[in-house]
mmCIF file of C-alpha atoms and ligand atoms in Angstrom:
data_model
loop_
_atom_site.group_PDB
_atom_site.id
_atom_site.type_symbol
_atom_site.label_atom_id
_atom_site.label_comp_id
_atom_site.label_asym_id
_atom_site.label_seq_id
_atom_site.Cartn_x
_atom_site.Cartn_y
_atom_site.Cartn_z
ATOM 1 C CA MET T 22 0.166 34.881 28.886
ATOM 2 C CA ASN T 23 1.285 31.699 27.092
ATOM 3 C CA THR T 24 2.058 32.712 23.504
ATOM 4 C CA ARG T 25 3.588 30.755 20.626
ATOM 5 C CA ILE T 26 7.384 31.010 20.686
ATOM 6 C CA ALA T 27 8.664 32.159 17.283
ATOM 7 C CA GLU T 28 11.084 30.241 15.043
ATOM 8 C CA SER T 29 13.777 32.897 15.675
ATOM 9 C CA GLU T 30 13.545 32.441 19.478
ATOM 10 C CA LEU T 31 13.403 28.664 19.836
ATOM 11 C CA ILE T 32 15.461 27.400 16.931
ATOM 12 C CA LEU T 33 14.864 23.846 15.730
ATOM 13 C CA ASN T 34 16.962 22.113 13.069
ATOM 14 C CA SER T 35 15.808 19.940 10.164
ATOM 15 C CA ARG T 36 15.588 16.940 12.518
ATOM 16 C CA GLY T 37 13.178 18.899 14.714
ATOM 17 C CA ALA T 38 15.904 19.024 17.357
ATOM 18 C CA VAL T 39 16.902 22.020 19.453
ATOM 19 C CA TYR T 40 19.578 24.057 17.656
ATOM 20 C CA HIS T 41 22.797 23.852 19.717
ATOM 21 C CA LEU T 42 22.317 20.527 21.497
ATOM 22 C CA ASP T 43 20.772 18.770 18.469
ATOM 23 C CA LEU T 44 18.486 16.834 20.818
ATOM 24 C CA LYS T 45 14.777 16.052 20.485
ATOM 25 C CA PRO T 46 12.509 15.977 23.561
ATOM 26 C CA ASP T 47 12.289 12.171 23.666
ATOM 27 C CA GLU T 48 16.103 11.926 23.557
ATOM 28 C CA LEU T 49 16.523 13.618 26.954
ATOM 29 C CA SER T 50 16.153 12.106 30.425
ATOM 30 C CA ASP T 51 14.899 14.061 33.456
ATOM 31 C CA THR T 52 18.214 13.304 35.184
ATOM 32 C CA ILE T 53 21.090 15.053 33.450
ATOM 33 C CA ILE T 54 24.828 15.034 34.091
ATOM 34 C CA THR T 55 26.767 17.963 32.643
ATOM 35 C CA VAL T 56 30.506 17.837 32.033
ATOM 36 C CA GLY T 57 32.744 20.536 30.567
ATOM 37 C CA ASP T 58 34.927 18.380 28.349
ATOM 38 C CA PRO T 59 33.202 16.669 25.358
ATOM 39 C CA ASP T 60 35.662 13.757 25.763
ATOM 40 C CA ARG T 61 34.307 13.206 29.299
ATOM 41 C CA VAL T 62 30.864 12.219 27.920
ATOM 42 C CA PRO T 63 31.931 8.686 26.873
ATOM 43 C CA GLU T 64 33.853 8.403 30.170
ATOM 44 C CA VAL T 65 30.464 8.751 31.874
ATOM 45 C CA SER T 66 28.336 6.748 29.427
ATOM 46 C CA LYS T 67 30.758 3.798 29.425
ATOM 47 C CA HIS T 68 29.174 3.019 32.814
ATOM 48 C CA PHE T 69 25.679 2.889 31.230
ATOM 49 C CA ASP T 70 24.178 -0.586 30.653
ATOM 50 C CA THR T 71 22.691 0.638 27.357
ATOM 51 C CA ILE T 72 23.072 3.812 25.284
ATOM 52 C CA GLU T 73 20.031 4.726 23.167
ATOM 53 C CA VAL T 74 21.045 8.191 21.877
ATOM 54 C CA LYS T 75 24.386 9.693 20.804
ATOM 55 C CA ARG T 76 24.398 13.211 19.350
ATOM 56 C CA GLN T 77 27.069 15.846 18.747
ATOM 57 C CA HIS T 78 26.917 19.453 17.523
ATOM 58 C CA ARG T 79 29.890 21.771 18.137
ATOM 59 C CA GLU T 80 31.150 21.170 21.716
ATOM 60 C CA PHE T 81 27.808 19.724 22.814
ATOM 61 C CA VAL T 82 28.054 15.917 22.925
ATOM 62 C CA SER T 83 25.068 14.074 24.426
ATOM 63 C CA HIS T 84 24.540 10.427 25.322
ATOM 64 C CA THR T 85 21.288 9.084 26.808
ATOM 65 C CA GLY T 86 20.962 5.610 28.238
ATOM 66 C CA PHE T 87 20.202 3.492 31.272
ATOM 67 C CA ILE T 88 21.989 2.284 34.376
ATOM 68 C CA GLY T 89 19.608 -0.391 35.593
ATOM 69 C CA LYS T 90 16.179 1.254 35.543
ATOM 70 C CA LYS T 91 17.559 4.797 35.820
ATOM 71 C CA ARG T 92 17.541 6.770 32.571
ATOM 72 C CA LEU T 93 20.319 9.332 32.347
ATOM 73 C CA THR T 94 21.525 11.931 29.860
ATOM 74 C CA VAL T 95 25.131 13.137 29.936
ATOM 75 C CA VAL T 96 25.858 16.329 27.982
ATOM 76 C CA SER T 97 29.039 18.371 27.558
ATOM 77 C CA THR T 98 28.780 22.122 28.028
ATOM 78 C CA GLY T 99 32.244 23.261 26.988
ATOM 79 C CA ILE T 100 33.796 25.974 29.137
ATOM 80 C CA GLY T 101 32.106 28.945 30.772
ATOM 81 C CA THR T 102 28.720 30.331 31.773
ATOM 82 C CA ASP T 103 28.033 31.712 28.294
ATOM 83 C CA ASN T 104 27.735 28.057 27.239
ATOM 84 C CA ILE T 105 25.677 27.305 30.354
ATOM 85 C CA ASP T 106 23.132 29.884 29.154
ATOM 86 C CA ILE T 107 22.716 27.833 25.962
ATOM 87 C CA VAL T 108 22.723 24.397 27.565
ATOM 88 C CA LEU T 109 20.354 25.123 30.474
ATOM 89 C CA ASN T 110 17.854 27.004 28.286
ATOM 90 C CA GLU T 111 17.841 24.234 25.667
ATOM 91 C CA LEU T 112 17.532 21.466 28.297
ATOM 92 C CA ASP T 113 14.594 23.367 29.777
ATOM 93 C CA ALA T 114 13.022 23.874 26.339
ATOM 94 C CA LEU T 115 13.337 20.124 25.636
ATOM 95 C CA ALA T 116 11.457 19.365 28.847
ATOM 96 C CA ASN T 117 8.993 22.224 29.092
ATOM 97 C CA ILE T 118 8.142 23.565 25.630
ATOM 98 C CA ASP T 119 5.949 21.624 23.203
ATOM 99 C CA PHE T 120 8.025 21.627 19.984
ATOM 100 C CA THR T 121 4.907 21.159 17.812
ATOM 101 C CA THR T 122 2.737 23.984 19.187
ATOM 102 C CA ARG T 123 5.777 26.037 20.364
ATOM 103 C CA MET T 124 3.904 26.760 23.589
ATOM 104 C CA VAL T 125 5.091 26.295 27.164
ATOM 105 C CA LYS T 126 3.568 23.067 28.513
ATOM 106 C CA ALA T 127 0.877 23.263 31.189
ATOM 107 C CA ASP T 128 2.681 20.735 33.398
ATOM 108 C CA LEU T 129 6.307 21.701 33.926
ATOM 109 C CA THR T 130 9.039 19.132 34.568
ATOM 110 C CA ARG T 131 11.644 19.799 37.233
ATOM 111 C CA LEU T 132 14.924 18.400 35.889
ATOM 112 C CA GLN T 133 17.755 17.155 38.087
ATOM 113 C CA ILE T 134 21.013 18.569 36.714
ATOM 114 C CA ILE T 135 24.337 17.468 38.200
ATOM 115 C CA ARG T 136 27.660 18.882 37.032
ATOM 116 C CA LEU T 137 30.703 16.600 37.264
ATOM 117 C CA GLY T 138 33.617 18.932 36.636
ATOM 118 C CA THR T 139 37.123 19.934 37.654
ATOM 119 C CA SER T 140 38.172 22.838 39.835
ATOM 120 C CA GLY T 141 40.947 24.658 41.686
ATOM 121 C CA ALA T 142 40.986 24.639 45.515
ATOM 122 C CA LEU T 143 41.264 27.825 47.571
ATOM 123 C CA GLN T 144 42.008 26.182 50.928
ATOM 124 C CA GLY T 145 45.077 24.223 52.030
ATOM 125 C CA ASN T 146 42.823 21.520 53.486
ATOM 126 C CA VAL T 147 40.955 20.912 50.212
ATOM 127 C CA PRO T 148 43.618 18.708 48.617
ATOM 128 C CA VAL T 149 44.139 17.788 44.973
ATOM 129 C CA ASP T 150 42.169 14.662 43.995
ATOM 130 C CA SER T 151 39.446 15.410 46.595
ATOM 131 C CA TYR T 152 35.800 15.944 45.589
ATOM 132 C CA VAL T 153 33.940 19.153 46.396
ATOM 133 C CA VAL T 154 30.162 19.593 46.436
ATOM 134 C CA SER T 155 29.273 23.243 45.899
ATOM 135 C CA SER T 156 26.891 24.369 48.652
ATOM 136 C CA HIS T 157 26.518 27.690 46.804
ATOM 137 C CA GLY T 158 27.806 29.251 43.606
ATOM 138 C CA VAL T 159 29.054 32.845 43.605
ATOM 139 C CA GLY T 160 29.102 34.210 40.070
ATOM 140 C CA LEU T 161 31.794 36.690 39.098
ATOM 141 C CA ASP T 162 30.688 36.162 35.510
ATOM 142 C CA ASN T 163 27.858 38.268 34.147
ATOM 143 C CA LEU T 164 25.141 35.741 33.233
ATOM 144 C CA LEU T 165 22.521 35.963 35.974
ATOM 145 C CA PRO T 166 22.130 39.768 35.956
ATOM 146 C CA TRP T 167 20.484 39.267 32.534
ATOM 147 C CA TYR T 168 17.627 37.316 34.182
ATOM 148 C CA GLU T 169 15.028 38.141 36.846
ATOM 149 C CA PHE T 170 15.490 35.928 39.903
ATOM 150 C CA GLU T 171 14.967 36.013 43.643
ATOM 151 C CA ASN T 172 17.416 35.318 46.446
ATOM 152 C CA THR T 173 16.523 33.674 49.749
ATOM 153 C CA PRO T 174 17.333 35.621 52.956
ATOM 154 C CA GLU T 175 20.293 33.223 53.584
ATOM 155 C CA GLU T 176 21.656 33.937 50.097
ATOM 156 C CA GLN T 177 21.213 37.690 50.613
ATOM 157 C CA SER T 178 23.203 37.630 53.840
ATOM 158 C CA LEU T 179 25.999 35.523 52.295
ATOM 159 C CA LEU T 180 26.168 37.841 49.287
ATOM 160 C CA GLU T 181 26.337 40.889 51.560
ATOM 161 C CA ALA T 182 29.243 39.274 53.445
ATOM 162 C CA PHE T 183 30.940 38.528 50.116
ATOM 163 C CA HIS T 184 30.618 42.184 49.042
ATOM 164 C CA GLN T 185 32.114 43.309 52.365
ATOM 165 C CA GLN T 186 35.028 40.855 52.409
ATOM 166 C CA VAL T 187 36.020 40.494 48.747
ATOM 167 C CA ALA T 188 37.034 43.840 47.276
ATOM 168 C CA LEU T 189 36.367 43.955 43.536
ATOM 169 C CA ARG T 190 37.182 46.926 41.335
ATOM 170 C CA PRO T 191 33.853 48.616 40.360
ATOM 171 C CA GLY T 192 32.824 47.499 36.893
ATOM 172 C CA SER T 193 34.808 44.258 36.906
ATOM 173 C CA ALA T 194 32.036 42.023 38.264
ATOM 174 C CA ASN T 195 28.499 42.131 39.578
ATOM 175 C CA PRO T 196 28.562 39.108 41.933
ATOM 176 C CA TYR T 197 25.461 36.957 42.417
ATOM 177 C CA LEU T 198 24.989 33.986 44.736
ATOM 178 C CA ILE T 199 22.651 30.975 44.487
ATOM 179 C CA SER T 200 22.509 27.847 46.630
ATOM 180 C CA ALA T 201 22.544 24.219 45.501
ATOM 181 C CA SER T 202 19.486 21.985 45.645
ATOM 182 C CA SER T 203 19.640 20.898 49.290
ATOM 183 C CA GLU T 204 17.835 17.658 48.408
ATOM 184 C CA LEU T 205 20.527 16.724 45.875
ATOM 185 C CA ALA T 206 23.398 17.964 48.069
ATOM 186 C CA GLY T 207 22.167 15.739 50.902
ATOM 187 C CA LYS T 208 22.907 12.649 48.792
ATOM 188 C CA PHE T 209 26.577 13.510 48.252
ATOM 189 C CA THR T 210 28.137 13.729 51.704
ATOM 190 C CA ASP T 211 30.380 10.723 52.496
ATOM 191 C CA GLY T 212 33.741 11.315 50.834
ATOM 192 C CA TYR T 213 32.773 14.768 49.546
ATOM 193 C CA ILE T 214 33.874 18.151 50.959
ATOM 194 C CA SER T 215 31.186 20.866 50.997
ATOM 195 C CA GLY T 216 31.971 24.543 50.408
ATOM 196 C CA ILE T 217 31.098 27.661 48.457
ATOM 197 C CA THR T 218 32.313 27.669 44.856
ATOM 198 C CA VAL T 219 33.226 30.865 43.029
ATOM 199 C CA THR T 220 32.527 30.867 39.300
ATOM 200 C CA CYS T 221 34.948 32.989 37.301
ATOM 201 C CA PRO T 222 34.670 34.497 33.816
ATOM 202 C CA GLY T 223 38.127 33.165 32.874
ATOM 203 C CA PHE T 224 40.913 30.792 33.914
ATOM 204 C CA TYR T 225 43.862 33.204 34.209
ATOM 205 C CA ALA T 226 43.461 36.736 35.691
ATOM 206 C CA PRO T 227 39.858 36.030 36.827
ATOM 207 C CA GLN T 228 41.332 33.160 38.903
ATOM 208 C CA GLY T 229 44.356 35.189 40.020
ATOM 209 C CA ARG T 230 46.782 33.483 37.613
ATOM 210 C CA ALA T 231 49.499 35.831 36.359
ATOM 211 C CA LEU T 232 51.475 34.540 33.381
ATOM 212 C CA ARG T 233 52.357 37.731 31.427
ATOM 213 C CA GLY T 234 49.212 39.879 31.758
ATOM 214 C CA PRO T 235 49.300 42.068 34.896
ATOM 215 C CA LEU T 236 46.399 41.484 37.321
ATOM 216 C CA SER T 237 43.855 44.164 38.216
ATOM 217 C CA HIS T 238 42.999 42.166 41.406
ATOM 218 C CA PRO T 239 46.335 40.859 42.774
ATOM 219 C CA GLN T 240 44.723 40.084 46.157
ATOM 220 C CA LEU T 241 41.811 38.070 44.762
ATOM 221 C CA LEU T 242 43.002 34.659 45.998
ATOM 222 C CA GLU T 243 43.862 36.010 49.439
ATOM 223 C CA HIS T 244 40.411 37.583 49.844
ATOM 224 C CA LEU T 245 38.522 34.520 48.601
ATOM 225 C CA THR T 246 40.508 32.163 50.841
ATOM 226 C CA ALA T 247 39.952 34.365 53.915
ATOM 227 C CA PHE T 248 36.175 34.753 53.351
ATOM 228 C CA LYS T 249 34.077 33.544 56.295
ATOM 229 C CA HIS T 250 30.414 33.915 57.206
ATOM 230 C CA GLY T 251 29.172 31.723 60.062
ATOM 231 C CA HIS T 252 30.348 28.235 59.112
ATOM 232 C CA HIS T 253 30.493 29.115 55.409
ATOM 233 C CA TYR T 254 33.802 29.402 53.555
ATOM 234 C CA ILE T 255 34.949 29.383 49.932
ATOM 235 C CA SER T 256 36.462 26.033 48.980
ATOM 236 C CA ASN T 257 37.170 26.333 45.268
ATOM 237 C CA PHE T 258 36.635 28.097 41.959
ATOM 238 C CA GLU T 259 35.858 27.088 38.415
ATOM 239 C CA MET T 260 33.801 28.403 35.494
ATOM 240 C CA GLU T 261 30.205 27.041 35.385
ATOM 241 C CA THR T 262 28.627 26.351 38.802
ATOM 242 C CA ALA T 263 26.955 29.706 39.584
ATOM 243 C CA GLY T 264 25.475 29.862 36.076
ATOM 244 C CA ILE T 265 23.978 26.380 36.494
ATOM 245 C CA TYR T 266 22.596 27.169 39.954
ATOM 246 C CA GLY T 267 21.303 30.534 38.736
ATOM 247 C CA LEU T 268 19.472 29.220 35.683
ATOM 248 C CA GLY T 269 18.223 26.307 37.790
ATOM 249 C CA ARG T 270 16.612 28.919 40.047
ATOM 250 C CA VAL T 271 15.229 30.933 37.106
ATOM 251 C CA LEU T 272 13.804 27.915 35.262
ATOM 252 C CA GLY T 273 12.828 25.733 38.237
ATOM 253 C CA HIS T 274 15.295 22.830 38.150
ATOM 254 C CA ASP T 275 17.258 21.073 40.917
ATOM 255 C CA CYS T 276 20.981 21.566 40.395
ATOM 256 C CA LEU T 277 24.178 20.373 42.021
ATOM 257 C CA SER T 278 27.809 20.928 41.038
ATOM 258 C CA ILE T 279 30.523 18.477 42.083
ATOM 259 C CA SER T 280 34.188 18.965 41.223
ATOM 260 C CA ALA T 281 37.345 16.903 41.285
ATOM 261 C CA ILE T 282 40.053 19.193 42.624
ATOM 262 C CA VAL T 283 42.889 19.224 40.094
ATOM 263 C CA ALA T 284 44.800 22.291 41.357
ATOM 264 C CA ASN T 285 45.446 23.560 44.857
ATOM 265 C CA ARG T 286 46.257 27.253 44.602
ATOM 266 C CA ILE T 287 47.385 27.581 48.210
ATOM 267 C CA GLY T 288 49.894 24.718 48.069
ATOM 268 C CA GLN T 289 50.622 25.568 44.382
ATOM 269 C CA GLU T 290 50.098 21.938 43.483
ATOM 270 C CA PHE T 291 48.550 20.252 40.428
ATOM 271 C CA THR T 292 47.193 16.702 40.458
ATOM 272 C CA LYS T 293 49.590 14.031 39.185
ATOM 273 C CA ASP T 294 46.742 12.211 37.428
ATOM 274 C CA GLY T 295 43.760 14.363 36.484
ATOM 275 C CA ALA T 296 42.167 11.576 34.433
ATOM 276 C CA ALA T 297 42.179 9.270 37.470
ATOM 277 C CA ALA T 298 40.717 11.993 39.699
ATOM 278 C CA VAL T 299 37.870 12.612 37.245
ATOM 279 C CA ALA T 300 37.318 8.864 36.676
ATOM 280 C CA GLY T 301 37.022 8.387 40.451
ATOM 281 C CA LEU T 302 34.534 11.264 40.721
ATOM 282 C CA ILE T 303 32.417 9.843 37.885
ATOM 283 C CA LYS T 304 32.322 6.323 39.340
ATOM 284 C CA LYS T 305 31.559 7.402 42.910
ATOM 285 C CA SER T 306 28.905 9.935 41.874
ATOM 286 C CA LEU T 307 27.206 7.669 39.301
ATOM 287 C CA ASP T 308 26.726 5.065 42.034
ATOM 288 C CA ILE T 309 24.636 7.658 43.899
ATOM 289 C CA ILE T 310 22.922 9.244 40.871
ATOM 290 C CA SER T 311 21.774 5.875 39.471
ATOM 291 C CA ARG T 312 20.038 4.770 42.710
HETATM 292 C C1 R1P G 6 38.881 24.999 32.793
HETATM 293 O O1 R1P G 6 39.990 24.205 32.555
HETATM 294 C C2 R1P G 6 37.600 24.188 32.795
HETATM 295 O O2 R1P G 6 37.684 23.158 33.808
HETATM 296 C C3 R1P G 6 36.629 23.291 34.746
HETATM 297 C C4 R1P G 6 36.236 24.742 34.636
HETATM 298 O O3 R1P G 6 34.973 24.992 35.178
HETATM 299 C C5 R1P G 6 36.380 25.018 33.169
HETATM 300 O O4 R1P G 6 35.264 24.578 32.429
HETATM 301 O O5 R1P G 6 35.538 22.410 34.575
HETATM 302 P P1 R1P G 6 35.419 21.205 33.517
HETATM 303 O O6 R1P G 6 36.604 20.298 33.735
HETATM 304 O O7 R1P G 6 34.149 20.515 33.802
HETATM 305 O O8 R1P G 6 35.423 21.829 32.130
HETATM 306 N N1 URA G 7 39.294 24.510 36.463
HETATM 307 C C1 URA G 7 39.371 25.818 36.778
HETATM 308 O O1 URA G 7 38.538 26.609 36.341
HETATM 309 N N2 URA G 7 40.392 26.230 37.557
HETATM 310 C C2 URA G 7 41.332 25.397 38.025
HETATM 311 O O2 URA G 7 42.260 25.853 38.700
HETATM 312 C C3 URA G 7 41.238 24.033 37.694
HETATM 313 C C4 URA G 7 40.195 23.614 36.909
#
């Protein structure tokens, strides 16, 4: 049943904009680029021919404008899938809830959401400064178990293989797996590497980095790197992809995550120029997105 959504559930500010993003429905495009770093938003929108909207609230910076006839919104998410919960729900509300009646609209809009982020590689042949398109996101974070969603048979069999091959201490994670939009992924092939991306609930121990805190999963990297199921392998990890893919599935949006590889954990290498790697990813991907 379609009931009115209360003021405490969908929070609007004095501008009539959604609470965290501070955006109004007409300030959002149907094609959205998400980036982690708020400072990356102008690095994307500097390629726009015109910018009609600039908003900022907390770590959520949004610019909406045009490249040619294509209207685009770029929004920063900050780090982690807890922020993805906020951003994806508010983007969906902007598109699919009438802010005046507070009712879900009769005709739903399917957004295209493309993450342009950074990531660490888990294979020797996924070098720093390369670009990875995530065929699937495996979530070691705990966002998707809070939602009802369905897996395809392919996803179920990949997830089963993941459970068998990647030993996780009971209670540390409840892995979930969701695939990318195949329609979007099909546009980003030349010059992009495709692989499974693991989304971690942290940057240090949850990505096998030991500085001073001892690791509960010292073999995590080894197990992720060795994972194989048919032609599928794990190429990289980061901190948002599975949450984006998962909420895309829950809310009915087409999502794709693309990363510039800044660290290679097998070769223990870090990019010499992360800004250039990200700038290259933005330019190359915007050429495709704006078509
Ligand atoms: C960690 O440094 C951050 O970098 C990656 C991770 O997912 C995490 O958000 O992505 P972004 O560069 O897009 O933030
Ligand atoms: N972002 C991550 O989450 N991990 C890396 O190693 C690099 C970027």
